[in-house]
Amino acid sequence: MSANQFKSPVVRWIDHRLPVFSMLHHTAHDYPTPKNLNYMWNFGSLAGLSLAIMIVTGIVLAMSYTAHVDYAFDSVERIMRDVNHGWMIRYIHMNTASFFFIVVYLHMFRGLYYGSYKAPRELLWMLGVVIFLLMMATAFMGYVLPWGQMSFWGATVITNLFSAIPYVGESIVTLLWGGFSVDNATLNRFFSLHYLMPFIIAGFVVLHIVALHRFGSNNPIGIDTKGPQDTISFHPYYTIKDVFGIAVFLLLLAMAVFFFPNAMGHPDNYIPADALQTPAHIVPEWYFLPFYAILRAVPDKLGGVLLMFGAIAVLFVLPWLDRSPVRSARFRPLFRIFFWLFFVNAIALGYLGGKPAEGIYVILSRVATAWYFLHFLAILPLLSMFETTKPLPKSISEPVLGSSGRTA
Amino acid sequence: MAKSDTNKNPAKGDVQEPGRRDFIVVATYAMAGLGAAAVAWPLIDQLNPAADTLALANIEVDISKIAVGQSITVKWRGKPVFIRHRTADEIARANDTNLDDLRDPQVDTARAEKPEYLVLVGVCTHLGCVPLGQKTGEVRGDYDGWFCPCHGSHYDTSGRIRKGPAPTNLEVPPYSFLSDSVVRIG
């Protein structure tokens, strides 16, 4: 942290008083990273990039958006038609929101597969779940802002959930609405909070990275690094790998923005909100569908709400549900099977969340919801007690380098 | 595969002449810079006036109903524009002025395409107030043109500054007559 090799006297003057350059150097150069990370480790940086894109495009959109029920929808159309490059900035904002969730879900699934939530990284995992929750709140409020039919009715449905709380439910909903229904007061406060929350997310991302740097990244075989023979410096190897990942990400994002900008949205949101007409099928954005399916699977209103929030609460306590000392699924053949079952089940829940709550879909939703909780609350604890894991290699380098891979 | 003499030993940092690695590093940074510029431009350009603002950059005004001696005010690009149908007397006084008496010398013919109609931006060139003199009964100042109440600038029948702190004459916006009864401003 001292005696750094910065040549420029200006840099040294600043760094002596505010060691920001030393910090950056330490993070990039000195920071030892396992040398066997695969591309599943790219999604963290992609999530950070997505957050940056959302903040920049969002601040720019806020310059032309009007948060009033009489003007909101038209102000968005004005952005699309009159503001220079407005259509592009708007499409980037709405598609990057979807990409942000894709990337974060993949990031979370990586964590589940390789046991990145296990000791000593429990807090890192929990901070991540907090970020996920904040993202969902931000996205929910953001979707209300264009004041289309789905904006209005999605807001109505989700805010109505809180009326399930006994005794105080109705009062809470009135408090949230600022009135007797989702209306101008609601829209205004959602705009304010939607602008605020990404910066809170950014704060938690900083904590998330600080927690990560405490013990360093996990790796695909889930074994701690034993020394410098197991690591490489983050810069230039993982910086350039992340840049490559970013290039692929931006290519896919550009394909969406320029060729299929409305593919992940719902056409009903291009109809101005009408409090007197409910759309035939109210659906949230795709990234909420699994939780929406869980909500509707339970026949009881309060039960559905509790189980929906429970689905995320269960993620918080995951490090204590899965206590297997073996981190990576590579050495846990039974766990691996259940992991993929969980993955398929999550996709199924997403699919079912988009379907009307009728017939076979109801039954399947209940089965899928049950499986979701069974996985976390029963299968994982049982596996950690009874699974026979495969023998672990001695170190990261050892299977490749042989005896020279061992510590001295 | 022993052709990499030019790079000597890449593990050491003592490469003397530029090699393939330097090229690719410079190329990467250059592309990143171009990419950053390409991203930045739309984000900055969106601050420029939007299409609907630009559409209001020109207005067409029907001047056929303005009586002789009467003035109207229209809004153009967010500012007031004075259109005065001048009397013969006002035109004569504007022409008879000695240019040496003017702080910002301009002949009247340079300021009015057709002498009967004077088209001016109604913003005082001192600190931006809207001068009086448009409505009947309003003070017109010592030179019978316009009077700015904020700091006492007097403009004459051609909208030129005569007395008071304003440095220049009232601005003449770009305008053209589409017909005898319609003028296009901007």
XYZ file of C-alpha atoms in Angstrom:
594
model
C 0.000 0.000 0.000
C 3.023 2.274 0.389
C 6.196 2.611 -1.677
C 4.304 2.119 -4.874
C 5.980 2.433 -8.188
C 3.879 5.274 -9.571
C 6.120 7.463 -11.642
C 3.976 10.554 -11.900
C 4.503 13.007 -9.005
C 0.866 14.106 -9.293
C -0.325 10.534 -8.837
C 1.992 10.030 -5.886
C 0.787 13.270 -4.257
C -2.842 12.196 -4.524
C -2.172 8.584 -3.577
C -0.292 9.584 -0.425
C -3.363 11.484 0.746
C -6.113 9.326 -0.755
C -4.755 5.887 -1.669
C -7.147 5.356 -4.532
C -4.436 4.439 -7.030
C -2.850 1.962 -4.645
C -6.281 0.455 -4.083
C -6.893 0.056 -7.807
C -3.449 -1.409 -8.290
C -3.999 -3.851 -5.456
C -7.394 -4.875 -6.786
C -6.186 -5.410 -10.306
C -2.559 -6.457 -10.096
C -1.858 -7.936 -6.702
C -5.224 -9.600 -6.280
C -4.680 -13.320 -6.753
C -7.466 -15.044 -8.636
C -7.824 -18.787 -9.106
C -6.444 -19.667 -12.486
C -9.131 -22.202 -13.337
C -12.166 -19.903 -13.491
C -14.457 -20.691 -16.381
C -16.864 -18.427 -18.265
C -19.526 -18.853 -15.584
C -17.380 -16.396 -13.606
C -17.944 -13.638 -16.170
C -21.478 -12.866 -15.051
C -20.537 -10.761 -12.051
C -18.793 -8.171 -14.195
C -21.646 -8.328 -16.697
C -24.072 -7.578 -13.884
C -21.965 -4.583 -12.859
C -21.897 -3.379 -16.448
C -25.665 -3.791 -16.726
C -26.152 -1.683 -13.604
C -23.958 1.050 -15.080
C -25.874 1.002 -18.364
C -29.197 1.178 -16.519
C -28.071 4.150 -14.421
C -26.699 6.123 -17.383
C -29.655 5.478 -19.692
C -32.065 5.976 -16.815
C -30.698 9.386 -15.838
C -30.886 10.458 -19.478
C -34.472 9.205 -19.841
C -35.430 11.054 -16.663
C -34.510 14.288 -18.452
C -37.439 13.824 -20.828
C -39.901 11.778 -18.782
C -42.853 13.345 -16.944
C -44.078 11.470 -13.879
C -47.732 12.486 -13.940
C -50.624 10.205 -14.894
C -51.815 12.631 -17.573
C -48.410 12.998 -19.216
C -46.337 9.892 -18.469
C -47.423 7.704 -21.395
C -47.145 10.580 -23.872
C -43.765 11.643 -22.514
C -42.432 8.158 -23.226
C -43.846 8.306 -26.753
C -42.201 11.714 -27.142
C -38.901 10.158 -26.142
C -39.454 7.456 -28.739
C -40.353 9.890 -31.535
C -38.964 13.365 -30.898
C -35.965 13.213 -28.596
C -32.699 12.714 -30.489
C -31.797 8.983 -30.228
C -34.596 8.697 -27.677
C -35.911 5.449 -29.164
C -32.479 3.868 -28.851
C -31.878 5.049 -25.288
C -35.331 3.823 -24.244
C -34.912 0.434 -25.907
C -31.439 0.071 -24.368
C -32.902 0.830 -20.936
C -35.742 -1.645 -21.196
C -33.746 -4.449 -22.801
C -30.779 -4.059 -20.491
C -33.232 -4.517 -17.621
C -34.047 -7.961 -19.013
C -30.404 -8.718 -19.715
C -29.516 -7.630 -16.182
C -31.827 -10.320 -14.837
C -30.570 -12.959 -17.295
C -27.031 -12.261 -16.221
C -27.878 -12.209 -12.517
C -29.830 -15.457 -12.707
C -26.884 -17.136 -14.429
C -24.609 -15.621 -11.779
C -26.825 -17.072 -9.040
C -27.025 -20.483 -10.700
C -23.233 -20.493 -10.896
C -23.213 -19.863 -7.140
C -25.649 -22.718 -6.546
C -23.729 -25.196 -8.713
C -20.236 -24.506 -7.413
C -21.187 -23.910 -3.779
C -20.019 -20.315 -3.763
C -22.467 -19.626 -0.917
C -20.642 -21.915 1.485
C -18.295 -20.881 4.259
C -16.560 -18.472 4.427
C -18.637 -16.740 1.736
C -22.049 -16.846 3.428
C -22.265 -13.072 3.824
C -21.158 -12.555 0.231
C -24.085 -14.733 -0.851
C -26.547 -12.954 1.414
C -25.470 -9.543 0.137
C -26.130 -10.908 -3.318
C -29.662 -11.911 -2.346
C -30.215 -8.390 -0.996
C -29.050 -6.984 -4.323
C -31.456 -9.346 -6.094
C -34.348 -8.136 -3.954
C -33.455 -4.490 -4.593
C -33.263 -5.220 -8.307
C -36.738 -6.693 -8.248
C -38.138 -3.663 -6.411
C -36.410 -1.302 -8.820
C -37.596 -3.182 -11.893
C -41.140 -3.385 -10.587
C -41.334 0.366 -10.004
C -39.626 1.130 -13.290
C -42.159 -0.893 -15.220
C -44.981 1.224 -13.760
C -43.516 4.481 -15.088
C -44.626 4.257 -18.753
C -48.169 4.051 -17.372
C -49.394 1.453 -19.844
C -52.069 -1.123 -19.106
C -49.578 -3.633 -17.737
C -47.836 -0.898 -15.741
C -51.064 0.067 -14.026
C -52.549 -3.372 -13.516
C -49.269 -5.004 -12.505
C -48.873 -2.260 -9.908
C -52.434 -2.787 -8.725
C -52.019 -6.547 -8.340
C -48.674 -6.444 -6.593
C -49.516 -3.591 -4.206
C -52.795 -5.351 -3.395
C -50.752 -8.282 -2.093
C -50.080 -6.402 1.084
C -53.771 -6.353 1.921
C -53.295 -10.027 2.752
C -51.556 -9.013 5.960
C -54.061 -9.414 8.765
C -55.365 -6.315 10.592
C -52.941 -3.745 9.128
C -53.017 -4.934 5.509
C -55.545 -2.440 4.136
C -53.888 0.493 5.881
C -50.532 -0.507 4.496
C -51.913 -0.644 0.978
C -53.496 2.800 1.362
C -50.159 4.066 2.622
C -48.338 2.578 -0.361
C -50.857 3.970 -2.834
C -51.147 7.408 -1.266
C -54.819 7.171 -2.174
C -57.644 4.714 -2.796
C -56.099 3.097 -5.836
C -52.916 3.159 -7.884
C -52.969 6.745 -9.152
C -50.850 9.864 -9.503
C -49.534 9.784 -5.948
C -48.333 6.232 -6.533
C -46.701 7.051 -9.832
C -44.809 10.014 -8.414
C -43.379 8.138 -5.466
C -42.468 5.170 -7.652
C -40.493 7.539 -9.886
C -38.628 8.977 -6.941
C -37.822 5.561 -5.473
C -36.977 4.052 -8.854
C -34.364 6.799 -9.309
C -33.022 6.206 -5.792
C -32.753 2.436 -5.600
C -30.043 1.825 -8.210
C -27.662 3.873 -6.082
C -28.543 1.758 -3.056
C -27.876 -1.275 -5.224
C -24.527 0.239 -6.150
C -23.693 0.612 -2.471
C -24.508 -3.034 -1.853
C -22.460 -4.028 -4.891
C -19.477 -2.328 -3.270
C -20.078 -4.334 -0.076
C -20.529 -7.458 -2.201
C -17.131 -6.919 -3.857
C -15.436 -6.095 -0.560
C -16.823 -9.335 0.863
C -15.610 -11.171 -2.221
C -12.110 -9.795 -1.925
C -11.845 -10.950 1.672
C -11.393 -14.558 0.639
C -11.185 -14.257 -3.141
C -13.273 -16.001 -5.736
C -14.443 -19.572 -5.493
C -13.467 -21.770 -8.438
C -14.966 -24.635 -10.477
C -13.471 -27.388 -8.330
C -14.414 -25.621 -5.130
C -11.046 -26.083 -3.457
C -9.280 -23.206 -1.745
C -6.205 -21.880 -3.477
C -3.086 -23.147 -1.754
C -0.536 -20.642 -2.979
C 0.711 -18.639 -5.928
C 0.891 -21.737 -8.123
C -2.901 -21.860 -8.025
C -3.518 -18.216 -8.899
C -2.880 -15.589 -11.538
C -3.209 -11.855 -11.184
C -6.587 -10.437 -12.075
C -5.039 -7.990 -14.517
C -4.416 -8.673 -17.374
C -5.882 -12.171 -17.539
C -9.331 -11.724 -16.111
C -9.666 -8.108 -17.192
C -9.289 -9.126 -20.811
C -11.481 -12.165 -20.319
C -14.141 -9.903 -18.831
C -13.716 -7.492 -21.751
C -14.316 -10.375 -24.131
C -17.395 -11.394 -22.163
C -18.601 -7.800 -22.269
C -18.150 -7.770 -26.043
C -20.346 -10.851 -26.419
C -22.885 -9.386 -24.003
C -23.042 -6.099 -25.895
C -23.387 -7.941 -29.190
C -26.400 -9.842 -27.887
C -27.817 -6.681 -26.322
C -27.421 -4.815 -29.611
C -29.213 -7.628 -31.420
C -32.115 -7.296 -29.045
C -32.203 -3.484 -29.051
C -31.988 -3.068 -32.802
C -33.874 -6.125 -34.098
C -36.214 -7.441 -31.380
C -36.654 -4.539 -28.970
C -40.138 -5.508 -27.812
C -39.666 -9.285 -27.772
C -39.299 -9.482 -24.000
C -42.038 -6.963 -23.269
C -45.806 -7.180 -23.373
C -47.762 -5.466 -26.168
C -50.507 -4.424 -23.764
C -48.133 -1.919 -22.263
C -48.432 0.162 -25.400
C -52.063 0.810 -24.436
C -52.438 3.774 -22.070
C -53.497 2.752 -18.576
C -57.253 2.477 -18.057
C -58.466 2.037 -14.481
C -61.836 0.795 -15.706
C -60.600 -1.998 -17.965
C -58.461 -4.920 -16.850
C -56.429 -6.723 -19.537
C -57.376 -10.336 -20.182
C -54.160 -11.753 -18.749
C -52.121 -9.661 -16.371
C -48.540 -10.846 -16.372
C -45.463 -9.283 -14.864
C -42.225 -9.068 -16.786
C -40.648 -12.464 -17.527
C -38.082 -12.272 -14.730
C -40.846 -12.244 -12.118
C -42.790 -15.144 -13.601
C -41.396 -17.951 -11.383
C -42.356 -16.012 -8.257
C -45.709 -15.090 -9.787
C -46.372 -18.791 -10.367
C -45.601 -19.547 -6.728
C -47.893 -16.713 -5.638
C -50.837 -18.034 -7.630
C -50.210 -21.695 -6.823
C -51.421 -21.299 -3.254
C -55.219 -21.133 -2.999
C -55.013 -18.875 0.048
C -54.255 -15.163 -0.502
C -51.971 -14.710 2.502
C -50.408 -18.097 1.932
C -49.497 -17.171 -1.609
C -47.875 -13.952 -0.479
C -45.937 -15.686 2.282
C -44.725 -18.441 0.008
C -43.676 -15.967 -2.684
C -41.533 -14.029 -0.234
C -40.506 -17.320 1.323
C -39.063 -18.409 -1.999
C -36.512 -15.639 -1.693
C -36.119 -15.967 2.070
C -35.053 -19.550 1.533
C -32.161 -18.275 -0.580
C -30.898 -16.238 2.353
C -30.480 -19.269 4.574
C -29.072 -21.534 1.872
C -25.590 -21.702 3.449
C -27.196 -23.328 6.482
C -29.433 -25.675 4.504
C -26.647 -27.181 2.472
C -23.900 -28.103 4.871
C -21.924 -30.483 2.688
C -18.218 -29.770 3.149
C -17.745 -30.317 -0.572
C -18.433 -27.099 -2.447
C -18.498 -27.879 -6.139
C -21.151 -29.979 -7.864
C -18.315 -31.504 -9.879
C -17.617 -33.793 -6.973
C -21.229 -34.275 -5.887
C -22.895 -36.554 -8.447
C -26.243 -36.793 -6.653
C -26.375 -33.075 -5.933
C -25.688 -32.430 -9.580
C -28.751 -34.371 -10.655
C -30.937 -32.452 -8.227
C -29.374 -29.182 -9.307
C -30.440 -29.733 -12.883
C -33.878 -30.854 -11.738
C -34.103 -27.579 -9.800
C -33.000 -25.675 -12.873
C -35.632 -27.318 -15.089
C -38.194 -26.725 -12.360
C -37.302 -23.026 -12.237
C -37.781 -22.735 -15.985
C -41.093 -24.580 -15.641
C -42.182 -22.165 -12.913
C -41.337 -19.292 -15.214
C -43.348 -20.803 -18.024
C -46.311 -21.519 -15.765
C -46.228 -17.989 -14.357
C -47.066 -16.713 -17.813
C -50.033 -18.985 -18.286
C -53.601 -18.316 -17.122
C -54.410 -19.826 -13.748
C -56.637 -22.555 -15.172
C -56.784 -26.313 -15.555
C -53.572 -28.249 -15.826
C -51.460 -25.130 -15.253
C -52.742 -24.837 -11.703
C -51.816 -28.413 -10.889
C -48.403 -28.119 -12.495
C -47.743 -24.820 -10.691
C -48.460 -26.484 -7.374
C -46.179 -29.404 -8.163
C -43.394 -27.068 -9.295
C -43.809 -24.844 -6.223
C -43.692 -27.856 -3.947
C -40.554 -29.082 -5.678
C -38.903 -25.684 -5.286
C -39.277 -25.746 -1.526
C -38.577 -29.456 -1.314
C -35.245 -28.851 -2.989
C -34.096 -26.271 -0.500
C -35.724 -27.486 2.690
C -35.440 -31.248 2.321
C -33.175 -32.376 -0.501
C -30.216 -30.143 0.201
C -30.026 -30.862 3.937
C -30.444 -34.599 3.306
C -27.809 -34.607 0.615
C -25.338 -32.860 2.870
C -25.828 -35.648 5.405
C -25.955 -38.720 3.189
C -24.281 -37.987 -0.128
C -21.112 -39.831 -1.015
C -18.964 -37.281 -2.742
C -16.161 -37.973 -5.177
C -12.597 -37.614 -3.929
C -11.295 -34.081 -4.193
C -8.006 -33.245 -5.903
C -5.287 -31.966 -3.592
C -5.181 -28.533 -5.156
C -6.148 -26.594 -8.245
C -2.826 -27.106 -9.967
C -2.131 -30.649 -8.808
C -4.214 -32.600 -11.341
C -2.588 -30.633 -14.146
C 0.933 -30.007 -12.957
C 1.414 -33.115 -10.891
C 3.828 -32.858 -7.977
C 4.959 -29.367 -8.944
C 1.395 -28.281 -8.229
C 1.729 -29.044 -4.569
C 2.739 -26.433 -2.042
C 6.319 -26.655 -0.925
C 7.638 -22.382 -34.620
C 10.786 -20.451 -33.698
C 9.854 -17.303 -35.621
C 9.202 -15.075 -32.653
C 12.647 -13.505 -32.518
C 11.109 -10.062 -32.789
C 9.489 -10.449 -29.413
C 12.517 -12.039 -27.793
C 11.326 -13.353 -24.461
C 7.803 -12.039 -23.882
C 7.932 -13.050 -20.236
C 10.530 -10.373 -19.620
C 9.559 -6.742 -20.005
C 12.617 -5.748 -22.006
C 11.198 -5.852 -25.552
C 12.989 -3.197 -27.514
C 11.166 -2.961 -30.810
C 7.334 -2.987 -31.004
C 5.984 -6.484 -31.389
C 2.695 -8.182 -32.070
C 1.596 -7.850 -28.466
C 2.000 -4.081 -28.469
C -0.034 -3.870 -31.664
C -2.908 -5.805 -30.221
C -2.849 -3.855 -26.972
C -2.869 -0.511 -28.772
C -5.559 -1.737 -31.153
C -7.711 -2.869 -28.225
C -7.435 0.443 -26.438
C -8.131 2.312 -29.683
C -11.284 0.289 -30.306
C -12.348 0.823 -26.709
C -11.872 4.568 -27.176
C -13.891 4.581 -30.388
C -16.541 2.517 -28.689
C -16.701 4.927 -25.775
C -17.068 7.877 -28.152
C -19.784 6.094 -30.110
C -21.656 5.435 -26.859
C -21.166 8.957 -25.543
C -22.395 10.796 -28.638
C -26.115 9.825 -28.549
C -26.219 10.397 -24.800
C -24.970 13.949 -25.312
C -26.918 14.639 -28.501
C -30.187 13.739 -26.794
C -29.746 16.977 -24.830
C -30.132 18.932 -28.074
C -33.590 20.220 -28.987
C -35.972 17.372 -29.814
C -37.997 17.148 -33.000
C -41.072 18.738 -31.475
C -39.018 21.692 -30.193
C -37.430 22.130 -33.600
C -40.887 22.044 -35.203
C -41.813 25.122 -33.176
C -38.704 26.869 -34.484
C -40.799 28.471 -37.240
C -44.238 30.010 -36.901
C -46.548 31.588 -39.429
C -48.476 34.635 -38.338
C -51.527 36.198 -39.992
C -50.909 39.953 -39.958
C -53.863 41.003 -42.069
C -55.991 41.960 -39.055
C -53.455 44.323 -37.458
C -54.761 47.865 -37.820
C -52.429 50.745 -38.609
C -50.765 51.844 -35.398
C -51.597 48.552 -33.673
C -49.110 45.981 -32.375
C -49.453 42.279 -31.655
C -47.251 39.949 -29.653
C -46.666 36.318 -30.678
C -44.589 33.608 -29.034
C -41.648 32.333 -31.027
C -39.039 29.920 -29.627
C -40.314 30.693 -26.163
C -39.860 34.445 -26.512
C -42.259 37.319 -27.339
C -42.068 38.759 -30.849
C -43.520 42.241 -31.426
C -45.189 42.869 -34.782
C -46.115 46.534 -35.164
C -48.159 47.917 -38.122
C -46.446 51.300 -38.193
C -48.095 54.635 -39.083
C -46.568 56.796 -41.801
C -45.434 59.192 -39.120
C -43.578 56.462 -37.235
C -41.853 55.306 -40.409
C -40.832 58.869 -41.272
C -39.353 59.476 -37.828
C -37.455 56.208 -38.048
C -35.941 57.220 -41.376
C -35.142 60.800 -40.345
C -32.892 59.793 -37.473
C -29.257 60.843 -37.607
C -27.132 57.684 -37.303
C -24.657 59.542 -35.060
C -27.389 59.762 -32.414
C -27.614 55.992 -32.224
C -25.636 53.834 -29.800
C -26.096 50.884 -32.192
C -26.321 52.590 -35.630
C -28.645 50.862 -38.072
C -30.808 52.340 -40.826
C -34.502 51.569 -40.608
C -34.550 49.918 -44.035
C -32.030 47.366 -42.734
C -34.412 46.486 -39.939
C -37.749 46.265 -41.777
C -38.242 44.412 -45.044
C -41.539 46.192 -45.591
C -41.539 49.532 -43.755
C -45.188 49.159 -42.626
C -44.452 46.077 -40.555
C -41.771 46.004 -37.886
C -40.919 42.526 -36.557
C -38.782 42.522 -33.407
C -37.864 40.104 -30.616
C -39.499 41.703 -27.582
C -36.634 41.105 -25.179
C -34.661 44.058 -23.833
C -31.017 43.716 -24.811
C -29.945 44.891 -21.358
C -30.968 42.101 -18.993
C -33.905 40.453 -20.724
C -37.171 42.039 -19.540
C -40.103 42.434 -21.936
C -40.411 46.131 -22.832
C -43.741 47.984 -22.658
C -45.432 49.627 -25.621
C -47.408 46.882 -27.259
C -50.806 47.469 -25.726
C -52.824 50.672 -26.185
C -52.202 52.985 -23.304
C -48.858 51.449 -22.360
C -45.867 53.719 -21.921
C -43.818 53.902 -25.107
C -40.871 55.915 -23.805
C -39.396 59.174 -24.976
C -38.995 58.015 -28.572
C -42.469 56.591 -29.009
C -41.252 53.044 -29.578
C -40.899 50.850 -26.512
C -39.886 51.429 -22.921
C -38.317 48.869 -20.646
C -39.482 49.454 -17.053
C -36.786 47.342 -15.441
C -33.866 49.754 -15.875
C -35.274 52.485 -18.136
C -34.181 51.654 -21.688
C -35.972 53.675 -24.396
C -36.347 52.246 -27.922
C -37.528 54.286 -30.950
C -40.058 53.561 -33.688
C -37.546 51.247 -35.318
C -36.783 49.436 -32.082
C -33.346 51.008 -31.781
C -31.866 51.855 -28.383
C -31.787 55.595 -27.681
C -31.569 56.095 -23.962
C -30.883 53.830 -21.037
C -28.493 50.936 -20.293
C -29.340 48.554 -23.160
C -26.284 48.098 -25.408
C -27.918 47.103 -28.704
C -31.148 47.536 -30.674
C -34.042 45.149 -30.245
C -33.171 42.031 -32.220
C -34.771 41.509 -35.613
C -35.529 37.780 -35.993
C -35.206 36.026 -39.310
C -38.541 36.433 -41.069
C -40.058 36.443 -44.517
C -43.392 37.354 -46.026
C -45.133 34.335 -47.444
C -47.834 36.680 -48.739
C -49.185 40.129 -47.964
C -51.044 38.734 -44.991
C -48.781 35.992 -43.683
C -45.310 36.375 -42.275
C -43.119 33.417 -41.358
C -40.809 33.980 -38.405
C -37.736 31.759 -38.072
